XYZ file of C-alpha atoms in Angstrom:
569
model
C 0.000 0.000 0.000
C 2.987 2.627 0.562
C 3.677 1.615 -3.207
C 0.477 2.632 -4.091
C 0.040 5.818 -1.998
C 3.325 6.915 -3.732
C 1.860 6.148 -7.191
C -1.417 7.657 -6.501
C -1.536 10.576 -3.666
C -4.520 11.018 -1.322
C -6.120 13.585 -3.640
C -6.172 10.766 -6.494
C -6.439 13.005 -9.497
C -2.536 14.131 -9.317
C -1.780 12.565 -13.322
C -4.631 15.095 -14.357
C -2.607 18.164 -12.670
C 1.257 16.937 -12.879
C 3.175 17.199 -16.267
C 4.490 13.437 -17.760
C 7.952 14.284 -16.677
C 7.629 14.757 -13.818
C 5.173 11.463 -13.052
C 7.794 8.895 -14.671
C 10.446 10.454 -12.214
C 8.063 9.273 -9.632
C 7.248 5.626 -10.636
C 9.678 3.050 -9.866
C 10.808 0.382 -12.159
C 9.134 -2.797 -10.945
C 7.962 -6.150 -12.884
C 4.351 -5.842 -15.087
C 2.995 -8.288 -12.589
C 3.770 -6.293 -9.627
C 1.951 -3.783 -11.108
C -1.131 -5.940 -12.481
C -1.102 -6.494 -7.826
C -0.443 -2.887 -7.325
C -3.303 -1.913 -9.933
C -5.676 -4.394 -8.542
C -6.097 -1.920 -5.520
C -7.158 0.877 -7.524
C -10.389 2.447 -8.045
C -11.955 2.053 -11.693
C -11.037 6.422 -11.362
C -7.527 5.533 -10.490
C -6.946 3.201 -13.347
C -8.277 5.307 -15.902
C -5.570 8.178 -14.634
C -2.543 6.215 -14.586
C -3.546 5.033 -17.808
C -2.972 8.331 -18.667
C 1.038 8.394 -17.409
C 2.703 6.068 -20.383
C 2.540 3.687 -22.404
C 3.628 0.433 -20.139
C 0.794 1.815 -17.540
C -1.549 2.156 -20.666
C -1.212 -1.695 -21.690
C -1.478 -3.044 -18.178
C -4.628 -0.967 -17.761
C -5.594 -2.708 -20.949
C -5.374 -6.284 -19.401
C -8.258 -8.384 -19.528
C -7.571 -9.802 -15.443
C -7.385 -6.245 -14.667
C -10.888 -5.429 -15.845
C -12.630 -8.654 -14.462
C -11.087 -7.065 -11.024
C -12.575 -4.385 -11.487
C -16.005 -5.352 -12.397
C -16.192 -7.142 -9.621
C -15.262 -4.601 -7.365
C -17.165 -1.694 -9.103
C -20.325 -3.620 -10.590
C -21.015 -6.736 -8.875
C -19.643 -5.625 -4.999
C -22.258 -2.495 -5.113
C -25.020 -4.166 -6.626
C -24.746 -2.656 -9.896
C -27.072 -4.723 -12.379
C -25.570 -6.771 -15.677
C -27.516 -7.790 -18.125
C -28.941 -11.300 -17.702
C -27.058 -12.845 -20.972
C -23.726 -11.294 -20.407
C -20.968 -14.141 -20.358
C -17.936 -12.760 -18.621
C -15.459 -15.833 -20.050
C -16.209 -15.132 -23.327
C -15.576 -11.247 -22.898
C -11.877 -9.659 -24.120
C -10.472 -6.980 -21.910
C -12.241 -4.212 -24.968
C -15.011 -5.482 -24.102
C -15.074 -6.402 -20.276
C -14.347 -2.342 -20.277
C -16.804 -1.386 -22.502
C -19.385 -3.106 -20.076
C -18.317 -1.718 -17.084
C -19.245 1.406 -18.667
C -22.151 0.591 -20.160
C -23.393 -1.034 -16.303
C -22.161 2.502 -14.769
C -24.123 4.883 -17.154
C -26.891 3.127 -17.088
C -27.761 2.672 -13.235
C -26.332 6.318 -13.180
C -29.369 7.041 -15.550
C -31.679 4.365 -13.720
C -31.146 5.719 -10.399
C -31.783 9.703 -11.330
C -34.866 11.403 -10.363
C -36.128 11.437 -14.088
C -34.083 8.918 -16.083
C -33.487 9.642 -19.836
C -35.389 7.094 -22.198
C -32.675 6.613 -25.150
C -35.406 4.530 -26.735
C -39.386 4.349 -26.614
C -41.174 1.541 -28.734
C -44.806 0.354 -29.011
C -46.009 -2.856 -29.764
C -49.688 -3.803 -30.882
C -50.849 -7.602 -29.850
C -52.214 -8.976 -32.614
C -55.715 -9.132 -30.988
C -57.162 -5.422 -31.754
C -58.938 -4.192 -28.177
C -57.761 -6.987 -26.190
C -56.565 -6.384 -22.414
C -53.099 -6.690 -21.789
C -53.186 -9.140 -18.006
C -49.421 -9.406 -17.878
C -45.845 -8.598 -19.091
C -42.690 -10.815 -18.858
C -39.014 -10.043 -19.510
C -37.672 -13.076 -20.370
C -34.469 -14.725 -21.922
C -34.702 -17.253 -24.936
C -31.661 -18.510 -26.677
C -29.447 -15.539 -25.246
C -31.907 -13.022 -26.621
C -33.964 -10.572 -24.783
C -37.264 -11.106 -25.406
C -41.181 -9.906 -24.026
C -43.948 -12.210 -22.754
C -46.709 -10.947 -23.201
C -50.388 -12.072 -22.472
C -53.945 -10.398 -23.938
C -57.143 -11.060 -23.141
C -60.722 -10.629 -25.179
C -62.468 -8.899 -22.300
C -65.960 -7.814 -24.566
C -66.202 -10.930 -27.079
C -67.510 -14.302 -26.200
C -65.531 -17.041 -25.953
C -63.154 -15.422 -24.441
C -59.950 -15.937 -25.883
C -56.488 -15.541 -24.224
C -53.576 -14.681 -26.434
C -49.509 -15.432 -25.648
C -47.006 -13.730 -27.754
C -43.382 -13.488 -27.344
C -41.936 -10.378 -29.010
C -37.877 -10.276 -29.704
C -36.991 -6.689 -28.087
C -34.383 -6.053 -30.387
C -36.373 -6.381 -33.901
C -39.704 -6.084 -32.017
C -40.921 -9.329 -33.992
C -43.464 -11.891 -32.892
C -41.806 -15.395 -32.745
C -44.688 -17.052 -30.404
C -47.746 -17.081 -30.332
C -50.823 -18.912 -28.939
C -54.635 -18.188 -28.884
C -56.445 -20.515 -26.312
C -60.620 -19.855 -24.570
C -60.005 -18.346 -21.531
C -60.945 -20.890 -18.728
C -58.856 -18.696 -15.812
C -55.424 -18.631 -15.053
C -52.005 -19.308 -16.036
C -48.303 -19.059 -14.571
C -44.574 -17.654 -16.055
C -41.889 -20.181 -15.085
C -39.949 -17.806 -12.234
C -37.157 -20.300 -13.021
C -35.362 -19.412 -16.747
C -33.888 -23.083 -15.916
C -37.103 -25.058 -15.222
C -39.133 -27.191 -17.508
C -41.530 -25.381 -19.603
C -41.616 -21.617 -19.688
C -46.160 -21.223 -19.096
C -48.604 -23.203 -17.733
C -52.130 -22.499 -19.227
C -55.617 -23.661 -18.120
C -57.003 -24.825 -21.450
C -59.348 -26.473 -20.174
C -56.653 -28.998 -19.160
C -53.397 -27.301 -17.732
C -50.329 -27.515 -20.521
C -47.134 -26.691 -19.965
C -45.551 -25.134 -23.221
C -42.268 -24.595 -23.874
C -40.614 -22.500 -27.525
C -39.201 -23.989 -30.400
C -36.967 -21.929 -31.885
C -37.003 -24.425 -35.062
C -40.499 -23.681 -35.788
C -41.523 -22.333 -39.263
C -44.089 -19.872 -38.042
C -44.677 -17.922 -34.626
C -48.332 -19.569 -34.473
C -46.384 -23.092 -34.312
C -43.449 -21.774 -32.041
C -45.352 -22.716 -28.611
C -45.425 -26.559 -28.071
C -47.279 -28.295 -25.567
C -44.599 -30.332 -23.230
C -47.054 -32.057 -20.822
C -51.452 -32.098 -20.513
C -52.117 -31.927 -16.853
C -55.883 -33.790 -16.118
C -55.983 -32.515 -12.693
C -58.546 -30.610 -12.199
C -57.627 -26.531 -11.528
C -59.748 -23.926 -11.102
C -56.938 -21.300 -11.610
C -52.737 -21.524 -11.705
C -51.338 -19.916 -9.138
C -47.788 -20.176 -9.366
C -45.064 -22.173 -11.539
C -41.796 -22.452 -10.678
C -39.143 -25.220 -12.126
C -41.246 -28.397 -12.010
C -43.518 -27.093 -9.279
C -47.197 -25.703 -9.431
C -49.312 -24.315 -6.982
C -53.045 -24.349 -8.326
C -56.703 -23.520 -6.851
C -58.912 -26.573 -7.044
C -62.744 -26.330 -7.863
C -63.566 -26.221 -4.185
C -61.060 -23.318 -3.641
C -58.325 -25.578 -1.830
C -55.180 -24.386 -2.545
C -53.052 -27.248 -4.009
C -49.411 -28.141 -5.273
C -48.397 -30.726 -7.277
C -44.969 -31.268 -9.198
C -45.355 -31.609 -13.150
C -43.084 -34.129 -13.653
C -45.819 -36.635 -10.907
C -48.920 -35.185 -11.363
C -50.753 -37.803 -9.852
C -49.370 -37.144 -6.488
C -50.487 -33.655 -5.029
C -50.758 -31.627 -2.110
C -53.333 -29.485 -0.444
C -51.656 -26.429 1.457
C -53.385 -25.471 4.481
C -54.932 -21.882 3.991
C -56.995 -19.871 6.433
C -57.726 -17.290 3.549
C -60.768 -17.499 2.648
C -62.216 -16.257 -0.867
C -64.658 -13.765 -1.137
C -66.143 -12.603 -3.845
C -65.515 -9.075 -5.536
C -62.510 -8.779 -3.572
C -59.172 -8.805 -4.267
C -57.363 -12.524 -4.214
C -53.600 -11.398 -4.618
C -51.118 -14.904 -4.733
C -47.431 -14.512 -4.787
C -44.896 -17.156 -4.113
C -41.167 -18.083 -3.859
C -40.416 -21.808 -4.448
C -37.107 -23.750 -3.207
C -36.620 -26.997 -3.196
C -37.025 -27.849 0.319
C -39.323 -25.147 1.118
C -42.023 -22.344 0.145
C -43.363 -18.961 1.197
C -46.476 -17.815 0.315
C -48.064 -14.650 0.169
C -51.768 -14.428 0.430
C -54.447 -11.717 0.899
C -53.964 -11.275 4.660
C -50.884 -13.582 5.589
C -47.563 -14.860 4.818
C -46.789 -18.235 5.239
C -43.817 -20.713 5.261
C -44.349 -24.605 4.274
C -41.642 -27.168 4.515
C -41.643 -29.404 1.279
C -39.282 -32.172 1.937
C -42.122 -34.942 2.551
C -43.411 -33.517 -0.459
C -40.127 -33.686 -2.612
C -40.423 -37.660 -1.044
C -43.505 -38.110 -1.943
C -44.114 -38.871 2.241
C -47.273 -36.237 2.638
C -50.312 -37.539 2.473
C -52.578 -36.491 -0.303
C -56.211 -36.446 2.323
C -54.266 -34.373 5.118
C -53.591 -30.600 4.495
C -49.882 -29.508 4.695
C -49.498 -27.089 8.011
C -47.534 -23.543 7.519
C -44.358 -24.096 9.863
C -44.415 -20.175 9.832
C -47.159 -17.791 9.547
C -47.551 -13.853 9.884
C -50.792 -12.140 9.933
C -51.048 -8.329 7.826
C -53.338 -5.901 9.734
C -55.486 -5.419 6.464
C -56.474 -7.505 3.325
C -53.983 -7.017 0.387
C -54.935 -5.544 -2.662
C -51.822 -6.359 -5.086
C -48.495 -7.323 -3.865
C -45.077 -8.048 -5.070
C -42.409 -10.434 -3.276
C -39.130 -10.891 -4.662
C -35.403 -11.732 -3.344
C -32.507 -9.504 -3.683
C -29.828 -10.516 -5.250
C -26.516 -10.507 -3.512
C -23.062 -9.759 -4.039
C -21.492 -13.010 -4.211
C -24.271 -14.714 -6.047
C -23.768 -11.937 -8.748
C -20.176 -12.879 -8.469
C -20.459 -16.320 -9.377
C -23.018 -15.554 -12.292
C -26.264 -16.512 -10.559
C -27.787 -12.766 -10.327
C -30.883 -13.712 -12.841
C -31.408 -17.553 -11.513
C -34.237 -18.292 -9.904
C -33.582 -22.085 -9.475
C -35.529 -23.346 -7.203
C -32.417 -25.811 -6.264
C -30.180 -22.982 -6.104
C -27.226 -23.946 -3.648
C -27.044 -20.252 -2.537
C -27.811 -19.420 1.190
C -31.591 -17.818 1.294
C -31.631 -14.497 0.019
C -33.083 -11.346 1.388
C -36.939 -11.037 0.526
C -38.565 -7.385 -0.395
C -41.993 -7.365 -0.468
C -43.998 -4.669 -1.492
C -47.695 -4.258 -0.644
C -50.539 -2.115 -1.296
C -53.511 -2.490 1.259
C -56.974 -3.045 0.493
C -59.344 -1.134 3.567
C -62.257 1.762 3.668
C -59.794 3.488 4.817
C -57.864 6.087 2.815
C -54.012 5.710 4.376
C -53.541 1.863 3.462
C -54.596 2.198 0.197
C -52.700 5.862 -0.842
C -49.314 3.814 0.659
C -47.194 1.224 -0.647
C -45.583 -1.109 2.375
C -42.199 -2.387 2.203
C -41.532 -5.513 4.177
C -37.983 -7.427 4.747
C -37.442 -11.234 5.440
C -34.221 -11.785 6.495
C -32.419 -14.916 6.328
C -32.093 -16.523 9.680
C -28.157 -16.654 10.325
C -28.212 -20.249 12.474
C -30.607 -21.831 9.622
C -29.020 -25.165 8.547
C -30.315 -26.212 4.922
C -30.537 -29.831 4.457
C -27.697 -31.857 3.171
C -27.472 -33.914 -0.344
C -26.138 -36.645 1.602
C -28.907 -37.673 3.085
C -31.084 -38.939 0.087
C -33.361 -36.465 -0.121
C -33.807 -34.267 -3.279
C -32.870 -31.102 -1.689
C -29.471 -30.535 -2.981
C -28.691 -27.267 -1.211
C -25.664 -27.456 1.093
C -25.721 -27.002 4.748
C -24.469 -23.885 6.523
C -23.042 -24.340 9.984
C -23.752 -22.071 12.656
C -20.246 -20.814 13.867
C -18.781 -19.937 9.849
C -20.106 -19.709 6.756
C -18.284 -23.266 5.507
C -20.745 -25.458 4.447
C -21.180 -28.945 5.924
C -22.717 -32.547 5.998
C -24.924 -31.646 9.256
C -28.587 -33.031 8.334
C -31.495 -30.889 9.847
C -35.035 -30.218 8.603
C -37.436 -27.244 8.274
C -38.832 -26.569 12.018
C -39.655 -24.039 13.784
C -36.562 -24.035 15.773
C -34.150 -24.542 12.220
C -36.161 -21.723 9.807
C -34.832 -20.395 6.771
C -35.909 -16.450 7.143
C -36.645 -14.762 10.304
C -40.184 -14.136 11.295
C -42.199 -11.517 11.369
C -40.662 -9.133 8.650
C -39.823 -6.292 8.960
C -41.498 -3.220 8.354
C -39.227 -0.678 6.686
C -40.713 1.616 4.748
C -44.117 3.097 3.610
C -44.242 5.185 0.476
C -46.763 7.549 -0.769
C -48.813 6.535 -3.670
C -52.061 8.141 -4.040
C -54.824 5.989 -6.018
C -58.031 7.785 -7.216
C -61.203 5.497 -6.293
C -61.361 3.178 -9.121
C -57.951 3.815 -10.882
C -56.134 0.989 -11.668
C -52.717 -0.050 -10.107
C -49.723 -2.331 -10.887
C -46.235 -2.732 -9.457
C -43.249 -4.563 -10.018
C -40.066 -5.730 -7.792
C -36.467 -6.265 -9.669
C -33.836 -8.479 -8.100
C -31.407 -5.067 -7.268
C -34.025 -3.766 -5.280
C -35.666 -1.444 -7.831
C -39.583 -0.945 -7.154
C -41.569 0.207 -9.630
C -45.649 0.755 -9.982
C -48.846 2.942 -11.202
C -50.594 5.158 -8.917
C -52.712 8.494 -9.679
C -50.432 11.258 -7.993
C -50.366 13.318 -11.552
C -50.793 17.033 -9.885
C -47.279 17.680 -10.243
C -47.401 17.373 -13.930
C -50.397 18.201 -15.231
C -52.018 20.315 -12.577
C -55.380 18.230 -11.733
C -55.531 14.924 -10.166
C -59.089 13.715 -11.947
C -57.295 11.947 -14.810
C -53.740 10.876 -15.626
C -51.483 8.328 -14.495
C -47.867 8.262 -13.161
C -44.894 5.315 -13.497
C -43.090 5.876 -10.371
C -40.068 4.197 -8.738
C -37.412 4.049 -5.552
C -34.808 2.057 -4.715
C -35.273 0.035 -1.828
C -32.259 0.125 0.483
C -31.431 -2.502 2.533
C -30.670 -1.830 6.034
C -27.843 -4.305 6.283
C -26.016 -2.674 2.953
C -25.719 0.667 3.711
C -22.985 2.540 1.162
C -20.251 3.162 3.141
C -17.369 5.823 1.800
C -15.666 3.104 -0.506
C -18.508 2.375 -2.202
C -18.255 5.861 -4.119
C -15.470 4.996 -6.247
C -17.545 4.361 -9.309
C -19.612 7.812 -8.997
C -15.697 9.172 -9.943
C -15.612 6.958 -12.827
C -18.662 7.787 -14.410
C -17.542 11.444 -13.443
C -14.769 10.229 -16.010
C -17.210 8.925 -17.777
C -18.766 11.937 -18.880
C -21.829 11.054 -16.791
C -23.493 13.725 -15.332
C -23.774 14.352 -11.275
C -21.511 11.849 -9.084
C -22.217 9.893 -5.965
C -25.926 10.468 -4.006
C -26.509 14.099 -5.945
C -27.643 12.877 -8.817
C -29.817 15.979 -10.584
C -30.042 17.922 -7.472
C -32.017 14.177 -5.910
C -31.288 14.052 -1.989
C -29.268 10.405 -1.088
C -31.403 7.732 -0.388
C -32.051 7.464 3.071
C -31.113 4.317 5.187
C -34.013 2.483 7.221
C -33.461 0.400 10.397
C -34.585 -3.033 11.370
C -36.834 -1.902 14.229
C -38.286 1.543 12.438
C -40.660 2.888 9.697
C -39.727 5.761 7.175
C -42.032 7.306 5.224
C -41.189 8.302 1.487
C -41.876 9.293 -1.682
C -41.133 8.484 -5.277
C -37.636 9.155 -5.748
C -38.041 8.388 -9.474
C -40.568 9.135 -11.570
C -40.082 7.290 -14.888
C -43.308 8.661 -17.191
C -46.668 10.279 -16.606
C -49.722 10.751 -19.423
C -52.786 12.004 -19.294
C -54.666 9.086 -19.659
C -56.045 6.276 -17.535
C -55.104 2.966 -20.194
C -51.924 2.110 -18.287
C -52.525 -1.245 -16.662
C -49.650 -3.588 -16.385
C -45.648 -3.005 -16.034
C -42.822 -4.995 -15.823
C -38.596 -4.444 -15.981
C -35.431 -5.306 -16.883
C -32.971 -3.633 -14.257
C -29.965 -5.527 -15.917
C -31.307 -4.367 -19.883
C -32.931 -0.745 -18.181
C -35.939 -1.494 -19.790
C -39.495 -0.706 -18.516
C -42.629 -2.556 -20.329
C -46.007 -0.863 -19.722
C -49.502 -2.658 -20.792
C -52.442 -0.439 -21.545
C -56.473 -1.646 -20.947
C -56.097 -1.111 -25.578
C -53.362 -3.945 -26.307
C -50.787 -1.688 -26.988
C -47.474 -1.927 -24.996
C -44.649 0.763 -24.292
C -40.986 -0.401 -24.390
C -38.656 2.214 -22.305
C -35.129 1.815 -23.061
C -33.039 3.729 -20.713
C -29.345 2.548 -21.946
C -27.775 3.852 -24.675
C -27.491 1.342 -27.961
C -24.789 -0.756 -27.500
């Protein structure tokens, strides 16, 4: 480090301000490799200024183990997002560089009060006046693509339409028209079997096939479920969570479906009110997010094919909400070290990762006006002293075991109890935001793995100057209390200052810092970003892409706005 501090000075910009001269005077002669170590400990600022100081500094900083350093110290350490098909091993040093730039302008853009849109698209389903119901960013044969699903709302039969539209030609290469019979499910694992499940009036699971000759034959049908489903809840690898005819709440695994489940569920259906479902699927266990509680199953008798079918699986966890939820979101955030290892867009429900950190996002249903004009932010933290179960011991479960003194994993077996769970219960209330909804207006949000929030509400005053019409795409980052930035973590707001990118650390646009929330208090906020606003009410569905920057809105009219906010590559 005294080699380094003699190289670079505490001020850190002293090759911008000293002549050439009088820098090689100061450099010593050392090996390259020596200074491949000494560069390692460098900023991304720091490296871009000595590259600056001659030409054996300007080929090191040119070396492609320099810049895979660096993007893990600059992108992946500060929870920067990458885009989902980016292969690092296949990457020169050119290139490695070119996407540490492209990640830093574009969550420098992301993160601003009013992010730039480089691009804005539309796209028309092919069904005129159909009702977009939802909107999937997806990845098919390393391409970015859109999932998107219409319905017929006025014509009878009904008739839900699937299309999958390639983002960077806009094209249709799937589709599939089927009669509406209720409910389907997006595979949240890109790695599981099948990418939909569709009640048809049987459930299939379809999958693409890129070698079809047209988009109408593109979808194939991988299994035909003849269970009998009253809606699809939730799909997730090979797992399904379904509503049965009498209501029951139901899982089954596709690859079996003789053998199924019935989860225990004090939630009980009423109609002409809200029935929000969200889930998160591992392999040996399950949380659930219903209309007034969250709940935690443990699956390994299921995985054995031990529960019995007539006798209701019991929550081993369960909170209560202090209203009914209108819409929710629940989604982990990715970490670090799984982004490190390449596992920042897996959702594998076998993943051999410790549990992640769960947002959760909630807008309350009530005749009362404050739960419904806020959005709730809830944390689920791991548990620290959970042990996962072991491979070893036959079961399916293939996530290792954590011990409780390190973080080395080990052979110990244990199952899901209440005294061995994998999050810590209740979660935590962080955060409520302010997002006003006009009585009747229509609302959708959206979580993203790097903790960006996104959603619809009515608050349009600032813009247009009435609040009787118009609708607003809003967005924060949700900061984890446990990852607060600490003075390091600053490094790259100097490099995109290098960058040419406007603003550098927290004042971004004249946009205060975020501010950090503790485990045992609730902030209130606002929007800290506000991505669009129109003067209409047709805005019904979004979805995003943190590592592309893209945001996907659905109107009530079948047309669908693409938001690009990087810059073409």
């Amino acid at each position: 480090m005294v080699l380094v501090r003699r190289l670079i000075p505490s001020s850190s910009r002293v090759f911008d301000s000293i002549p050439s001269a009088s820098c090689l005077q100061m450099i010593p002669s050392l090996p390259e490799d020596i200074y491949v170590t000494i560069f390692r400990w460098l900023s991304l600022y720091d490296v871009l200024s000595v590259r600056k100081v001659c030409r054996s500094f300007y080929s090191i900083t040119r070396l492609r183990g320099l810049w895979i350093s660096l993007l893990r110290t600059e992108i992946w350490a500060h929870n920067i997002p990458t885009p989902p098909h980016l292969d690092v091993d296949r990457l020169n040093a050119a290139q490695l560089e070119k996407w540490v730039k492209t990640c830093l302008l574009l969550h420098r853009n992301w993160t601003s009060a009013s992010p730039i849109v480089r691009r804005r698209r539309y796209i028309a389903v092919s069904e005129p006046q159909a009702r977009i119901t939802s909107l999937h960013f997806i990845t098919l044969d390393g391409e970015s693509c859109l999932l998107s699903f219409s319905l017929m709302s006025r014509v009878e039969p009904r008739m839900l339409t699937v299309e999958c539209w390639e983002l960077n030609t806009l094209k249709c290469i799937a589709r599939r028209r089927v009669q509406w019979f209720g409910g389907y499910a997006v595979n949240s694992d890109p790695n599981g079997t099948g990418l939909t499940a569709i009640r048809t009036p049987h459930v299939e699971v379809l999958a693409f096939d890129s070698s079809a000759s047209s988009p109408d034959s593109a979808f194939v049908t991988l299994f035909t479920l003849s269970t009998e489903a009253r809606s699809i809840l939730c799909l997730a690898g090979t797992t399904m969570i379904f509503r049965s005819p009498n209501n029951d709440i139901k899982m089954l695994d596709i690859t079996r479906p003789p053998y199924e489940i019935t989860l225990e569920d004090n939630n009980p259906a009423f109609q002409n009110q809200p029935d929000s479902f969200q889930a998160i699927i591992y392999d040996d266990y399950t949380l659930i997010l219903r209309t007034k509680t969250l709940a935690l199953y443990a699956l390994h008798d299921f995985r054995a094919g031990r529960h019995p079918p007539s006798v209701p699986l019991s929550p081993v966890q369960l909170f209560e909400f202090p209203w009914r939820i209108d819409s929710c979101c629940m989604e982990r955030q990715i970490s670090p070290s799984s982004a490190r290892h390449g596992h920042s867009n897996s959702n594998d429900v076998t993943s051999k990762s410790k549990p992640s950190t769960i947002n959760i996002l909630i807008r309350y249903s009530s005749l009362f006006p404050w739960p419904v004009n806020m959005l709730h932010h809830f944390i689920l933290h791991p548990n620290p002293s959970y042990v996962p179960l072991s491979s070893s011991d036959g079961s399916t479960s293939i996530s290792p075991s954590v011990s409780n003194n390190t973080n080395d994993y080990s052979s110990v077996h244990m199952t899901i109890n209440p005294n061995n769970l994998p999050y810590e219960f209740p979660p935590v209330s962080s955060q409520t935001i302010v997002s006003p909804v006009r009585l009747f207006a229509i609302t959708d949000m959206a979580l993203g793995r790097y903790g960006t929030a996104v959603w619809l509400d009515s608050h349009t005053e600032d813009y247009f100057y009435h609040g009787d019409v118009g609708q607003r795409l809003a967005g924060i980052m949700l900061l984890e209390p446990s990852r607060r930035p600490s003075p390091c973590s600053y490094s790259s707001s100097f490099a995109a200052e290098r960058y040419n990118i406007r603003g550098s650390g927290d004042e971004i646009e004249g946009r205060e810092p975020e501010a950090s929330t503790t485990g045992d208090q609730n902030s209130q906020r606002a929007a800290s970003i506000v991505f669009a606003a129109h003067e209409s009410d047709d805005w019904n569905r979004v979805a995003m892409d943190e590592g592309e920057g893209r945001v996907a809105v659905g109107s009530v009219t079948g047309e669908i706005m693409i938001d690009d906010y990087a810059e073409e590559r």
